[in-house]
Amino acid sequence: GATSFKPPGALKDHPVRVLVLYGSLRERSFSNLLALECARLLEVMGAEVRVFNARGLPVRDPSVEDHPKVQELRGLCEWSEGHVWVSPEMHGTITSVFKNQIDWIPLNTGSVRPTQGRTTVVLQVNGGSQSFNVVNELRKLSRWMRMPCSTNQSSVPKAWQEFDDDGRMKPSGYRDRVVDVIEEFYKFTLIMREQADFLVDRYSERKEKAEKGRLLSQAEKEAEKDTKDTKKA
């Protein structure tokens, strides 16, 4: 059903562009395996998918913004129309590997909003019993990044039992749930991308463009604020 779905009146006919982020650096990690499973499903549905490998991405440091891995990640964010986020649970929350990727994605770069209006879907893997700590945290990040999040989600417990030697997810109710989640996300993105520009057209940003000629970066806003405070003093 997803492969033939097209929103009524849709103007965009290119394949949905999806960026997949996952929260581990290990060569065989279950978040990576689940991320690749999602990527394969999306490709079958007709999406164009890029899976970002965070190995070599430096810890967030404004002094190294020209690093090739940083530029790769930011370029993929601007290219994408939707994100798949997958993280293991570590100490009851997302891993530092995953959060570091989000930290490198700015809310704005001049007039460019690398994530605003793009969709997300959230999934997690657990080494033990099922938990929803990670997907809840990912939803919070999605909201903060101004990204509408698909309502469905997946949490895979005892992930080490759910993948075969070839790295494919074994047939099970958990895999069925993953298919459901990705199918909903794919349709959700097809619908949302048609109206993304309209939905993120904010009064405050139109006002700022009219007054300043463009959207200011956060650093520029802070500098402007500091200047005003200095003059008041």
Tab-separated table of C-alpha atoms in Angstrom:
chain	number	residue	atom	x	y	z
A	1	GLY	CA	0.000	0.000	0.000
A	2	ALA	CA	2.778	2.442	0.813
A	3	THR	CA	4.497	1.992	-2.548
A	4	SER	CA	1.433	3.221	-4.449
A	5	PHE	CA	0.355	5.905	-1.981
A	6	LYS	CA	0.269	9.482	-3.225
A	7	PRO	CA	-1.415	12.336	-1.354
A	8	PRO	CA	-4.303	13.925	-3.286
A	9	GLY	CA	-3.061	16.966	-5.177
A	10	ALA	CA	0.603	16.194	-4.475
A	11	LEU	CA	3.029	18.325	-6.490
A	12	LYS	CA	6.286	16.639	-5.453
A	13	ASP	CA	6.947	13.426	-7.319
A	14	HIS	CA	10.619	12.761	-6.548
A	15	PRO	CA	11.464	9.908	-4.129
A	16	VAL	CA	11.137	10.804	-0.457
A	17	ARG	CA	14.609	11.708	0.850
A	18	VAL	CA	15.312	10.077	4.215
A	19	LEU	CA	18.326	10.409	6.509
A	20	VAL	CA	18.880	7.580	9.019
A	21	LEU	CA	20.835	8.278	12.227
A	22	TYR	CA	21.764	5.639	14.786
A	23	GLY	CA	23.504	5.783	18.149
A	24	SER	CA	26.458	3.394	18.149
A	25	LEU	CA	29.997	3.147	16.783
A	26	ARG	CA	30.398	-0.630	17.058
A	27	GLU	CA	30.805	-2.457	13.751
A	28	ARG	CA	27.937	-4.801	14.604
A	29	SER	CA	25.545	-2.899	16.826
A	30	PHE	CA	21.861	-3.606	17.115
A	31	SER	CA	20.939	0.036	16.597
A	32	ASN	CA	22.884	-0.114	13.327
A	33	LEU	CA	21.155	-3.349	12.317
A	34	LEU	CA	17.739	-1.873	13.076
A	35	ALA	CA	18.667	1.327	11.219
A	36	LEU	CA	19.637	-0.731	8.145
A	37	GLU	CA	16.408	-2.738	8.414
A	38	CYS	CA	14.471	0.533	8.339
A	39	ALA	CA	16.536	1.743	5.385
A	40	ARG	CA	15.783	-1.412	3.382
A	41	LEU	CA	12.057	-1.113	4.096
A	42	LEU	CA	12.050	2.530	3.013
A	43	GLU	CA	13.883	1.716	-0.202
A	44	VAL	CA	11.302	-0.973	-1.021
A	45	MET	CA	8.581	1.633	-0.489
A	46	GLY	CA	10.332	3.961	-2.927
A	47	ALA	CA	12.406	6.292	-0.743
A	48	GLU	CA	15.937	7.497	-1.383
A	49	VAL	CA	17.871	6.737	1.811
A	50	ARG	CA	21.191	7.802	3.304
A	51	VAL	CA	22.515	6.176	6.496
A	52	PHE	CA	25.004	8.364	8.358
A	53	ASN	CA	27.932	6.623	10.048
A	54	ALA	CA	28.987	8.685	13.081
A	55	ARG	CA	32.455	7.140	13.316
A	56	GLY	CA	34.978	9.990	13.083
A	57	LEU	CA	32.461	12.694	13.961
A	58	PRO	CA	34.190	14.886	16.578
A	59	VAL	CA	32.604	15.788	19.877
A	60	ARG	CA	30.624	19.013	19.481
A	61	ASP	CA	33.120	21.863	19.373
A	62	PRO	CA	32.377	25.101	17.479
A	63	SER	CA	36.063	25.438	16.600
A	64	VAL	CA	35.959	22.389	14.279
A	65	GLU	CA	32.771	23.101	12.314
A	66	ASP	CA	34.693	22.657	9.047
A	67	HIS	CA	35.424	19.000	9.870
A	68	PRO	CA	34.430	16.760	6.902
A	69	LYS	CA	32.105	14.586	9.010
A	70	VAL	CA	30.326	17.665	10.352
A	71	GLN	CA	29.853	19.014	6.842
A	72	GLU	CA	28.642	15.598	5.655
A	73	LEU	CA	26.036	15.412	8.413
A	74	ARG	CA	24.803	18.959	7.867
A	75	GLY	CA	24.647	18.460	4.123
A	76	LEU	CA	22.542	15.329	4.558
A	77	CYS	CA	20.205	17.183	6.909
A	78	GLU	CA	19.594	19.908	4.325
A	79	TRP	CA	19.077	17.243	1.627
A	80	SER	CA	16.590	15.221	3.671
A	81	GLU	CA	12.822	15.478	3.963
A	82	GLY	CA	12.550	13.070	6.886
A	83	HIS	CA	14.731	11.407	9.533
A	84	VAL	CA	14.759	7.936	11.070
A	85	TRP	CA	16.307	8.041	14.557
A	86	VAL	CA	17.466	4.819	16.235
A	87	SER	CA	19.350	4.645	19.537
A	88	PRO	CA	20.243	2.007	22.104
A	89	GLU	CA	19.310	2.704	25.700
A	90	MET	CA	22.300	3.579	27.860
A	91	HIS	CA	21.793	4.372	31.558
A	92	GLY	CA	18.119	4.958	30.913
A	93	THR	CA	18.475	7.380	28.013
A	94	ILE	CA	19.974	7.885	24.538
A	95	THR	CA	23.672	7.329	23.917
A	96	SER	CA	26.228	10.136	23.712
A	97	VAL	CA	26.952	9.000	20.146
A	98	PHE	CA	23.402	9.805	19.122
A	99	LYS	CA	23.137	13.056	21.062
A	100	ASN	CA	26.437	14.263	19.580
A	101	GLN	CA	24.958	13.959	16.095
A	102	ILE	CA	21.968	16.066	17.083
A	103	ASP	CA	24.232	18.603	18.808
A	104	TRP	CA	26.084	19.132	15.516
A	105	ILE	CA	22.851	19.987	13.689
A	106	PRO	CA	22.157	23.699	14.216
A	107	LEU	CA	18.632	25.054	14.542
A	108	ASN	CA	19.616	27.653	12.004
A	109	THR	CA	22.496	28.548	9.726
A	110	GLY	CA	21.751	32.034	8.511
A	111	SER	CA	18.386	31.721	6.752
A	112	VAL	CA	18.638	27.918	6.444
A	113	ARG	CA	16.768	25.721	8.933
A	114	PRO	CA	18.422	22.282	8.528
A	115	THR	CA	15.671	20.386	10.359
A	116	GLN	CA	12.596	22.621	10.522
A	117	GLY	CA	9.581	20.981	8.861
A	118	ARG	CA	11.286	17.652	8.260
A	119	THR	CA	9.595	14.602	9.713
A	120	THR	CA	11.030	12.104	12.183
A	121	VAL	CA	10.295	8.614	13.388
A	122	VAL	CA	11.839	7.189	16.560
A	123	LEU	CA	12.983	3.663	17.449
A	124	GLN	CA	15.118	2.096	20.157
A	125	VAL	CA	16.849	-1.179	20.958
A	126	ASN	CA	17.351	-2.648	24.416
A	127	GLY	CA	19.776	-5.220	25.713
A	128	GLY	CA	17.246	-6.379	28.287
A	129	SER	CA	13.548	-5.865	28.942
A	130	GLN	CA	11.453	-3.425	26.974
A	131	SER	CA	11.676	0.261	27.804
A	132	PHE	CA	10.416	3.481	26.254
A	133	ASN	CA	12.927	5.891	27.794
A	134	VAL	CA	14.813	6.411	24.541
A	135	VAL	CA	11.834	6.963	22.234
A	136	ASN	CA	10.419	9.441	24.756
A	137	GLU	CA	13.726	11.332	24.798
A	138	LEU	CA	13.948	11.263	21.007
A	139	ARG	CA	10.464	12.742	20.742
A	140	LYS	CA	11.566	15.591	22.986
A	141	LEU	CA	14.582	16.214	20.742
A	142	SER	CA	12.370	16.110	17.661
A	143	ARG	CA	10.073	18.760	19.096
A	144	TRP	CA	13.047	20.946	20.015
A	145	MET	CA	14.441	20.609	16.486
A	146	ARG	CA	11.055	21.734	15.101
A	147	MET	CA	10.441	18.384	13.437
A	148	PRO	CA	6.959	16.803	13.374
A	149	CYS	CA	7.282	13.248	14.706
A	150	SER	CA	5.341	10.255	13.419
A	151	THR	CA	2.861	9.014	16.017
A	152	ASN	CA	3.962	5.362	15.881
A	153	GLN	CA	7.255	4.130	17.346
A	154	SER	CA	9.185	0.925	18.042
A	155	SER	CA	11.077	-0.421	21.052
A	156	VAL	CA	12.837	-3.759	20.545
A	157	PRO	CA	13.703	-5.624	23.788
A	158	LYS	CA	16.503	-8.208	23.978
A	159	ALA	CA	17.647	-7.048	20.578
A	160	TRP	CA	20.410	-9.641	20.496
A	161	GLN	CA	17.692	-12.263	19.951
A	162	GLU	CA	15.973	-10.451	17.104
A	163	PHE	CA	18.633	-10.456	14.356
A	164	ASP	CA	20.106	-13.354	12.386
A	165	ASP	CA	23.754	-13.911	11.470
A	166	ASP	CA	23.314	-11.855	8.298
A	167	GLY	CA	22.101	-8.870	10.284
A	168	ARG	CA	18.485	-9.147	9.176
A	169	MET	CA	15.623	-8.877	11.625
A	170	LYS	CA	13.975	-12.226	12.254
A	171	PRO	CA	10.243	-12.638	11.533
A	172	SER	CA	8.359	-11.747	14.720
A	173	GLY	CA	5.798	-9.412	16.171
A	174	TYR	CA	8.621	-6.936	16.788
A	175	ARG	CA	9.564	-6.889	13.121
A	176	ASP	CA	5.910	-6.515	12.148
A	177	ARG	CA	5.792	-3.474	14.406
A	178	VAL	CA	8.892	-2.013	12.736
A	179	VAL	CA	7.244	-2.438	9.332
A	180	ASP	CA	4.106	-0.715	10.634
A	181	VAL	CA	6.167	2.163	12.032
A	182	ILE	CA	8.172	2.703	8.850
A	183	GLU	CA	5.124	2.434	6.614
A	184	GLU	CA	3.314	5.083	8.652
A	185	PHE	CA	6.404	7.309	8.643
A	186	TYR	CA	6.753	6.997	4.868
A	187	LYS	CA	3.129	8.015	4.269
A	188	PHE	CA	3.388	10.755	6.909
A	189	THR	CA	6.430	12.213	5.155
A	190	LEU	CA	4.752	12.116	1.749
A	191	ILE	CA	1.903	14.161	3.195
A	192	MET	CA	3.949	16.548	5.319
A	193	ARG	CA	6.557	17.466	2.724
A	194	GLU	CA	3.841	18.945	0.523
A	195	GLN	CA	2.956	21.509	3.196
A	196	ALA	CA	6.280	21.856	5.054
A	197	ASP	CA	7.052	25.360	3.780
A	198	PHE	CA	3.571	26.581	4.718
A	199	LEU	CA	3.626	24.966	8.162
A	200	VAL	CA	6.956	26.511	9.162
A	201	ASP	CA	6.151	29.990	7.832
A	202	ARG	CA	6.237	31.898	11.131
A	203	TYR	CA	5.174	35.463	11.820
A	204	SER	CA	8.240	36.138	13.998
A	205	GLU	CA	10.577	34.995	11.233
A	206	ARG	CA	8.782	37.037	8.568
A	207	LYS	CA	9.128	40.033	10.885
A	208	GLU	CA	12.840	39.383	11.414
A	209	LYS	CA	13.439	39.078	7.656
A	210	ALA	CA	11.598	42.350	7.056
A	211	GLU	CA	13.639	44.166	9.710
A	212	LYS	CA	17.042	42.538	9.200
A	213	GLY	CA	16.873	41.351	5.602
A	214	ARG	CA	17.446	37.747	6.679
A	215	LEU	CA	17.201	35.387	9.640
A	216	LEU	CA	19.990	35.924	12.126
A	217	SER	CA	22.005	33.100	13.643
A	218	GLN	CA	21.725	32.523	17.380
A	219	ALA	CA	25.244	33.894	17.824
A	220	GLU	CA	24.260	37.108	16.013
A	221	LYS	CA	21.148	37.461	18.164
A	222	GLU	CA	23.192	37.044	21.331
A	223	ALA	CA	25.755	39.596	20.128
A	224	GLU	CA	22.975	42.054	19.304
A	225	LYS	CA	21.443	41.526	22.744
A	226	ASP	CA	24.821	42.050	24.442
A	227	THR	CA	25.281	45.314	22.529
A	228	LYS	CA	21.880	46.586	23.639
A	229	ASP	CA	22.590	45.625	27.249
A	230	THR	CA	25.938	47.428	27.106
A	231	LYS	CA	24.309	50.607	25.785
A	232	LYS	CA	21.676	50.478	28.553
A	233	ALA	CA	24.400	50.125	31.172
